[in-house]
Amino acid sequence: SMELLALGWLVLLMTDSPLWVGVASGLRGMGHVGFGLFGGVIADRMNRRNVLGLLQLLRGLILAVLGVLVLTDQVELWQILAVAPLLGVADAIAAPALQSLIYDTVGPGRLLNAMAAMLAGFHLSWVAGSVVAGTVINTAGVGVGFLVAAGANFASPALLLRVHSGQPVHHPWEPVWRSLLDGLKYASTNRQIRALLLLSILVETFGFAYIFMLPVVARDVLQVGASGLGYLSAAGSVGALAGTIVVGGLGEVREKWSMLATASGGAGVGLLLFAVSPWFATSLVLAGAIGLALVVYDATIATLLQLVSAEALRGRILGM
């Protein structure tokens, strides 16, 4: 969370333009989307735990360089725009590797509960990280915020040491292009996977994108500054944390498809209300409601994609 908030706030300070905040986020998204299929291939071929550990170290290095550039007053917009796609590529590799690693650990029987538990930990850290990010940026500056985020990334691989990673089931000697074509063909011919991927395009485009524009909302719409930005981000994660508790407490829900549709629609309603709210307190509540709906969507769609995918193709489907 600190990384995302610091990046958006830095671009806004440098350019005073919501457009460039969106461009930076869009370039990161392009890196994610453009490398998503390859990230799935990597998850199917390599030890997922080792992949995640290496990615965290590389991400920490990128953030540390950004922090030094800011603190030495040498940062320029083109550098941020160049780094954003690299962070997106890291996201593209990490997402299927992490979700496949969860499947390796718990199997299909308790997958929804495990996804909810993983998202609970993620959003619990996001709550703390958002408040810390807003406070650090407000008091010590955005450069220090990048360095703190880098330190967190450098420390995180140690947490993976005790996690079991199943052996890849895909043949590593098969050409990458063949692996990609196999994944695309499988997804295009499976009606359930096709429907889930189309829904993901809609929700990822118009749902989660609001997070990247929070610096603009905080400064220009609600006029609450960097501290208010931290609280807005934290409110979304508090709602998401509540959503993970709800999902985790439900057990293995039979009507996962209905729950997915309800969560997606609920996120849309919350975003419409958030867009027209001029009050900070109301926006905090709405951010929490959006966070709750999106995390239920996130846990449910990731679970369904893994349950309906063939084992040898799971990483590539998650990459898509």
Short mmCIF file of C-alpha atoms in Angstrom, two decimals:
data_model
loop_
_atom_site.label_atom_id
_atom_site.label_comp_id
_atom_site.label_asym_id
_atom_site.label_seq_id
_atom_site.Cartn_x
_atom_site.Cartn_y
_atom_site.Cartn_z
CA SER A 1 0.00 0.00 0.00
CA MET A 2 2.82 2.42 0.86
CA GLU A 3 4.36 1.82 -2.56
CA LEU A 4 1.13 2.59 -4.45
CA LEU A 5 0.23 5.63 -2.39
CA ALA A 6 3.78 7.05 -2.53
CA LEU A 7 3.95 6.59 -6.30
CA GLY A 8 0.60 8.28 -6.93
CA TRP A 9 1.34 11.11 -4.51
CA LEU A 10 4.77 11.73 -6.05
CA VAL A 11 3.35 11.97 -9.57
CA LEU A 12 0.63 14.34 -8.36
CA LEU A 13 3.17 16.58 -6.61
CA MET A 14 5.46 16.64 -9.66
CA THR A 15 2.83 17.28 -12.32
CA ASP A 16 -0.23 18.64 -10.48
CA SER A 17 -2.18 16.56 -13.00
CA PRO A 18 -4.67 13.74 -12.36
CA LEU A 19 -4.02 12.67 -15.96
CA TRP A 20 -0.39 11.77 -15.22
CA VAL A 21 -1.44 9.87 -12.10
CA GLY A 22 -3.68 7.80 -14.35
CA VAL A 23 -0.96 7.41 -16.98
CA ALA A 24 1.53 6.09 -14.42
CA SER A 25 -1.02 3.63 -13.09
CA GLY A 26 -1.99 2.66 -16.63
CA LEU A 27 1.61 1.91 -17.55
CA ARG A 28 1.89 -0.31 -14.51
CA GLY A 29 -1.29 -2.04 -15.61
CA MET A 30 0.12 -2.49 -19.12
CA GLY A 31 3.12 -4.25 -17.65
CA HIS A 32 0.80 -6.49 -15.66
CA VAL A 33 -1.52 -7.31 -18.54
CA GLY A 34 1.23 -7.61 -21.13
CA PHE A 35 3.19 -10.09 -19.03
CA GLY A 36 0.25 -11.89 -17.42
CA LEU A 37 0.38 -14.97 -19.65
CA PHE A 38 4.14 -15.30 -19.20
CA GLY A 39 3.66 -14.97 -15.45
CA GLY A 40 1.29 -17.93 -15.61
CA VAL A 41 3.83 -19.98 -17.56
CA ILE A 42 6.46 -19.21 -14.90
CA ALA A 43 4.04 -20.31 -12.16
CA ASP A 44 3.49 -23.61 -13.97
CA ARG A 45 7.20 -24.27 -14.56
CA MET A 46 9.16 -23.00 -11.54
CA ASN A 47 9.19 -23.27 -7.76
CA ARG A 48 6.56 -20.71 -6.80
CA ARG A 49 8.01 -19.89 -3.40
CA ASN A 50 11.42 -19.06 -4.86
CA VAL A 51 9.82 -16.93 -7.58
CA LEU A 52 7.93 -14.85 -5.00
CA GLY A 53 11.02 -14.34 -2.86
CA LEU A 54 13.11 -13.15 -5.78
CA LEU A 55 10.36 -10.78 -6.94
CA GLN A 56 10.14 -9.13 -3.52
CA LEU A 57 13.88 -8.48 -3.52
CA LEU A 58 13.76 -6.96 -7.01
CA ARG A 59 10.75 -4.82 -6.11
CA GLY A 60 12.57 -3.60 -3.01
CA LEU A 61 15.58 -2.62 -5.11
CA ILE A 62 13.42 -0.58 -7.53
CA LEU A 63 11.70 1.25 -4.66
CA ALA A 64 15.02 1.95 -2.93
CA VAL A 65 16.40 3.53 -6.12
CA LEU A 66 13.27 5.69 -6.42
CA GLY A 67 13.59 6.77 -2.81
CA VAL A 68 17.23 7.81 -3.28
CA LEU A 69 16.34 9.74 -6.44
CA VAL A 70 13.60 11.64 -4.60
CA LEU A 71 15.76 12.40 -1.57
CA THR A 72 18.61 13.67 -3.76
CA ASP A 73 16.14 15.76 -5.80
CA GLN A 74 17.08 13.99 -9.03
CA VAL A 75 13.79 12.24 -9.77
CA GLU A 76 12.08 13.02 -13.06
CA LEU A 77 8.71 12.00 -14.46
CA TRP A 78 10.20 9.81 -17.20
CA GLN A 79 11.95 7.71 -14.56
CA ILE A 80 8.66 7.00 -12.80
CA LEU A 81 6.96 6.19 -16.09
CA ALA A 82 9.83 3.80 -16.93
CA VAL A 83 9.68 2.06 -13.55
CA ALA A 84 5.87 1.66 -13.50
CA PRO A 85 5.74 -1.11 -16.17
CA LEU A 86 8.50 -3.01 -14.34
CA LEU A 87 6.41 -3.01 -11.18
CA GLY A 88 3.48 -4.22 -13.30
CA VAL A 89 5.55 -7.11 -14.66
CA ALA A 90 6.43 -8.07 -11.07
CA ASP A 91 2.71 -8.02 -10.23
CA ALA A 92 1.98 -10.23 -13.25
CA ILE A 93 4.45 -12.88 -12.12
CA ALA A 94 3.59 -12.70 -8.42
CA ALA A 95 -0.20 -13.06 -8.67
CA PRO A 96 -0.44 -16.54 -10.29
CA ALA A 97 2.56 -17.79 -8.32
CA LEU A 98 1.02 -16.75 -5.00
CA GLN A 99 -2.44 -18.12 -5.73
CA SER A 100 -1.03 -21.40 -7.05
CA LEU A 101 1.13 -21.64 -3.93
CA ILE A 102 -2.00 -21.40 -1.78
CA TYR A 103 -3.54 -24.28 -3.73
CA ASP A 104 -0.33 -26.28 -3.22
CA THR A 105 -0.63 -25.70 0.53
CA VAL A 106 -4.30 -26.45 1.24
CA GLY A 107 -5.67 -28.32 -1.81
CA PRO A 108 -9.14 -27.81 -3.33
CA GLY A 109 -11.24 -28.64 -0.25
CA ARG A 110 -10.50 -25.50 1.75
CA LEU A 111 -9.37 -23.23 -1.05
CA LEU A 112 -12.01 -20.51 -0.56
CA ASN A 113 -11.20 -20.30 3.15
CA ALA A 114 -7.49 -20.16 2.41
CA MET A 115 -7.95 -17.42 -0.19
CA ALA A 116 -9.97 -15.44 2.36
CA ALA A 117 -7.25 -15.92 4.99
CA MET A 118 -4.55 -14.78 2.56
CA LEU A 119 -6.55 -11.68 1.61
CA ALA A 120 -7.22 -10.98 5.30
CA GLY A 121 -3.49 -10.86 5.99
CA PHE A 122 -2.95 -8.71 2.92
CA HIS A 123 -5.58 -6.15 3.88
CA LEU A 124 -4.61 -6.13 7.55
CA SER A 125 -1.12 -5.09 6.46
CA TRP A 126 -2.69 -2.64 3.97
CA VAL A 127 -4.58 -0.91 6.81
CA ALA A 128 -1.40 -0.41 8.81
CA GLY A 129 0.64 0.42 5.71
CA SER A 130 -1.85 3.03 4.53
CA VAL A 131 -1.87 4.91 7.83
CA VAL A 132 1.92 4.68 8.09
CA ALA A 133 2.29 5.80 4.47
CA GLY A 134 0.12 8.87 4.95
CA THR A 135 1.93 9.78 8.17
CA VAL A 136 5.43 9.21 6.78
CA ILE A 137 4.74 11.12 3.55
CA ASN A 138 3.16 13.97 5.50
CA THR A 139 5.99 14.27 8.04
CA ALA A 140 9.18 12.94 6.41
CA GLY A 141 8.39 13.17 2.70
CA VAL A 142 7.62 10.78 -0.13
CA GLY A 143 11.27 9.74 -0.55
CA VAL A 144 11.37 8.26 2.93
CA GLY A 145 8.06 6.55 2.15
CA PHE A 146 9.72 4.75 -0.76
CA LEU A 147 12.63 3.65 1.43
CA VAL A 148 10.30 2.27 4.11
CA ALA A 149 8.38 0.36 1.42
CA ALA A 150 11.69 -0.98 0.05
CA GLY A 151 12.68 -2.21 3.51
CA ALA A 152 9.39 -4.09 3.86
CA ASN A 153 9.96 -5.81 0.53
CA PHE A 154 13.53 -6.77 1.45
CA ALA A 155 12.29 -8.37 4.69
CA SER A 156 9.31 -10.26 3.26
CA PRO A 157 11.12 -13.25 1.60
CA ALA A 158 12.02 -14.52 5.08
CA LEU A 159 8.31 -15.19 5.68
CA LEU A 160 8.23 -17.65 2.74
CA LEU A 161 10.92 -19.98 4.08
CA ARG A 162 8.47 -22.28 5.90
CA VAL A 163 5.86 -22.37 3.14
CA HIS A 164 5.61 -25.64 1.19
CA SER A 165 5.66 -25.32 -2.57
CA GLY A 166 4.42 -28.18 -4.73
CA GLN A 167 6.46 -29.32 -7.69
CA PRO A 168 5.55 -27.77 -11.06
CA VAL A 169 3.44 -30.15 -13.12
CA HIS A 170 4.31 -28.62 -16.49
CA HIS A 171 7.18 -29.89 -18.59
CA PRO A 172 9.94 -27.23 -18.49
CA TRP A 173 11.39 -28.26 -21.84
CA GLU A 174 8.25 -27.42 -23.81
CA PRO A 175 8.62 -24.18 -25.84
CA VAL A 176 7.14 -21.11 -24.17
CA TRP A 177 5.02 -20.26 -27.21
CA ARG A 178 3.47 -23.74 -27.07
CA SER A 179 2.66 -23.28 -23.40
CA LEU A 180 1.01 -19.95 -24.14
CA LEU A 181 -1.05 -21.34 -27.02
CA ASP A 182 -2.18 -24.32 -24.93
CA GLY A 183 -3.37 -21.97 -22.19
CA LEU A 184 -5.21 -19.68 -24.61
CA LYS A 185 -6.86 -22.59 -26.41
CA TYR A 186 -7.98 -24.17 -23.15
CA ALA A 187 -9.44 -20.88 -21.86
CA SER A 188 -11.25 -20.10 -25.12
CA THR A 189 -12.95 -23.51 -25.26
CA ASN A 190 -13.99 -23.68 -21.58
CA ARG A 191 -17.27 -21.79 -21.12
CA GLN A 192 -16.87 -21.25 -17.36
CA ILE A 193 -13.30 -19.97 -17.60
CA ARG A 194 -14.24 -17.73 -20.52
CA ALA A 195 -17.06 -16.15 -18.50
CA LEU A 196 -14.83 -15.60 -15.46
CA LEU A 197 -12.08 -13.99 -17.52
CA LEU A 198 -14.55 -11.64 -19.22
CA LEU A 199 -15.94 -10.62 -15.83
CA SER A 200 -12.40 -10.02 -14.57
CA ILE A 201 -11.77 -7.57 -17.42
CA LEU A 202 -14.84 -5.57 -16.39
CA VAL A 203 -14.19 -5.52 -12.64
CA GLU A 204 -10.41 -5.03 -12.83
CA THR A 205 -10.85 -2.12 -15.26
CA PHE A 206 -13.59 -0.23 -13.45
CA GLY A 207 -13.41 -1.60 -9.90
CA PHE A 208 -9.89 -1.73 -8.58
CA ALA A 209 -8.75 1.27 -10.66
CA TYR A 210 -10.27 3.65 -8.08
CA ILE A 211 -7.37 2.82 -5.73
CA PHE A 212 -4.87 4.48 -8.06
CA MET A 213 -6.89 7.71 -8.18
CA LEU A 214 -7.21 8.07 -4.39
CA PRO A 215 -4.39 10.68 -4.26
CA VAL A 216 -6.41 12.89 -6.61
CA VAL A 217 -9.63 12.37 -4.65
CA ALA A 218 -7.90 13.08 -1.34
CA ARG A 219 -6.18 16.27 -2.49
CA ASP A 220 -8.51 17.80 -5.06
CA VAL A 221 -12.00 16.55 -4.19
CA LEU A 222 -12.03 16.00 -0.42
CA GLN A 223 -9.06 18.31 0.32
CA VAL A 224 -7.67 16.17 3.16
CA GLY A 225 -4.01 15.92 2.12
CA ALA A 226 -1.62 12.98 2.47
CA SER A 227 -2.91 11.98 5.91
CA GLY A 228 -6.47 11.82 4.60
CA LEU A 229 -5.20 9.77 1.67
CA GLY A 230 -3.80 7.24 4.13
CA TYR A 231 -7.11 7.02 5.96
CA LEU A 232 -9.09 6.61 2.73
CA SER A 233 -6.85 3.73 1.69
CA ALA A 234 -7.02 2.22 5.16
CA ALA A 235 -10.83 2.44 5.17
CA GLY A 236 -10.97 0.38 1.99
CA SER A 237 -8.78 -2.25 3.60
CA VAL A 238 -10.85 -2.29 6.81
CA GLY A 239 -13.88 -3.09 4.66
CA ALA A 240 -11.87 -5.70 2.77
CA LEU A 241 -10.74 -7.24 6.04
CA ALA A 242 -14.37 -7.49 7.13
CA GLY A 243 -15.14 -9.14 3.79
CA THR A 244 -12.47 -11.78 4.30
CA ILE A 245 -13.90 -12.57 7.73
CA VAL A 246 -17.36 -13.01 6.17
CA VAL A 247 -16.03 -15.25 3.39
CA GLY A 248 -13.85 -17.26 5.75
CA GLY A 249 -16.74 -17.79 8.15
CA LEU A 250 -19.06 -19.09 5.42
CA GLY A 251 -16.95 -22.18 4.76
CA GLU A 252 -17.10 -23.77 1.32
CA VAL A 253 -20.07 -21.94 -0.18
CA ARG A 254 -21.99 -23.86 -2.84
CA GLU A 255 -23.39 -20.79 -4.56
CA LYS A 256 -20.03 -19.27 -5.42
CA TRP A 257 -21.29 -17.96 -8.77
CA SER A 258 -24.15 -16.06 -7.12
CA MET A 259 -21.81 -14.65 -4.49
CA LEU A 260 -19.46 -13.49 -7.26
CA ALA A 261 -22.27 -11.70 -9.12
CA THR A 262 -23.55 -10.02 -5.95
CA ALA A 263 -20.09 -8.81 -4.96
CA SER A 264 -19.37 -7.41 -8.43
CA GLY A 265 -22.67 -5.52 -8.54
CA GLY A 266 -22.19 -4.24 -4.99
CA ALA A 267 -18.79 -2.84 -5.87
CA GLY A 268 -20.33 -0.97 -8.79
CA VAL A 269 -23.01 0.65 -6.62
CA GLY A 270 -20.39 1.63 -4.02
CA LEU A 271 -18.19 3.23 -6.67
CA LEU A 272 -21.09 5.28 -8.06
CA LEU A 273 -21.83 6.69 -4.60
CA PHE A 274 -18.13 7.27 -3.85
CA ALA A 275 -17.79 9.24 -7.09
CA VAL A 276 -20.42 11.82 -6.05
CA SER A 277 -19.61 12.05 -2.32
CA PRO A 278 -18.18 15.47 -1.26
CA TRP A 279 -17.89 14.48 2.43
CA PHE A 280 -14.79 12.84 3.90
CA ALA A 281 -16.65 10.80 6.53
CA THR A 282 -19.13 9.47 3.96
CA SER A 283 -16.30 8.65 1.57
CA LEU A 284 -14.54 6.66 4.30
CA VAL A 285 -17.66 4.53 4.81
CA LEU A 286 -18.12 4.05 1.08
CA ALA A 287 -14.45 3.13 0.61
CA GLY A 288 -14.96 0.44 3.25
CA ALA A 289 -18.06 -0.88 1.46
CA ILE A 290 -16.20 -0.98 -1.87
CA GLY A 291 -13.29 -2.78 -0.24
CA LEU A 292 -15.64 -5.39 1.23
CA ALA A 293 -17.34 -6.06 -2.10
CA LEU A 294 -14.09 -6.23 -4.06
CA VAL A 295 -12.40 -8.65 -1.67
CA VAL A 296 -15.39 -11.01 -1.83
CA TYR A 297 -15.14 -10.79 -5.63
CA ASP A 298 -11.36 -11.36 -5.48
CA ALA A 299 -11.51 -14.43 -3.25
CA THR A 300 -14.43 -15.97 -5.12
CA ILE A 301 -13.15 -15.53 -8.68
CA ALA A 302 -9.66 -16.77 -7.78
CA THR A 303 -11.22 -19.84 -6.14
CA LEU A 304 -13.53 -20.57 -9.08
CA LEU A 305 -10.75 -20.18 -11.64
CA GLN A 306 -8.59 -22.71 -9.81
CA LEU A 307 -11.40 -25.17 -9.18
CA VAL A 308 -12.52 -25.32 -12.82
CA SER A 309 -8.99 -25.32 -14.32
CA ALA A 310 -6.94 -28.37 -15.17
CA GLU A 311 -4.04 -28.77 -12.75
CA ALA A 312 -1.32 -28.48 -15.39
CA LEU A 313 -2.81 -25.19 -16.67
CA ARG A 314 -3.75 -23.51 -13.37
CA GLY A 315 -0.89 -20.99 -13.38
CA ARG A 316 -1.60 -19.86 -16.94
CA ILE A 317 -5.32 -19.45 -16.27
CA LEU A 318 -4.55 -17.34 -13.19
CA GLY A 319 -2.06 -15.37 -15.28
CA MET A 320 -4.81 -14.53 -17.74
#
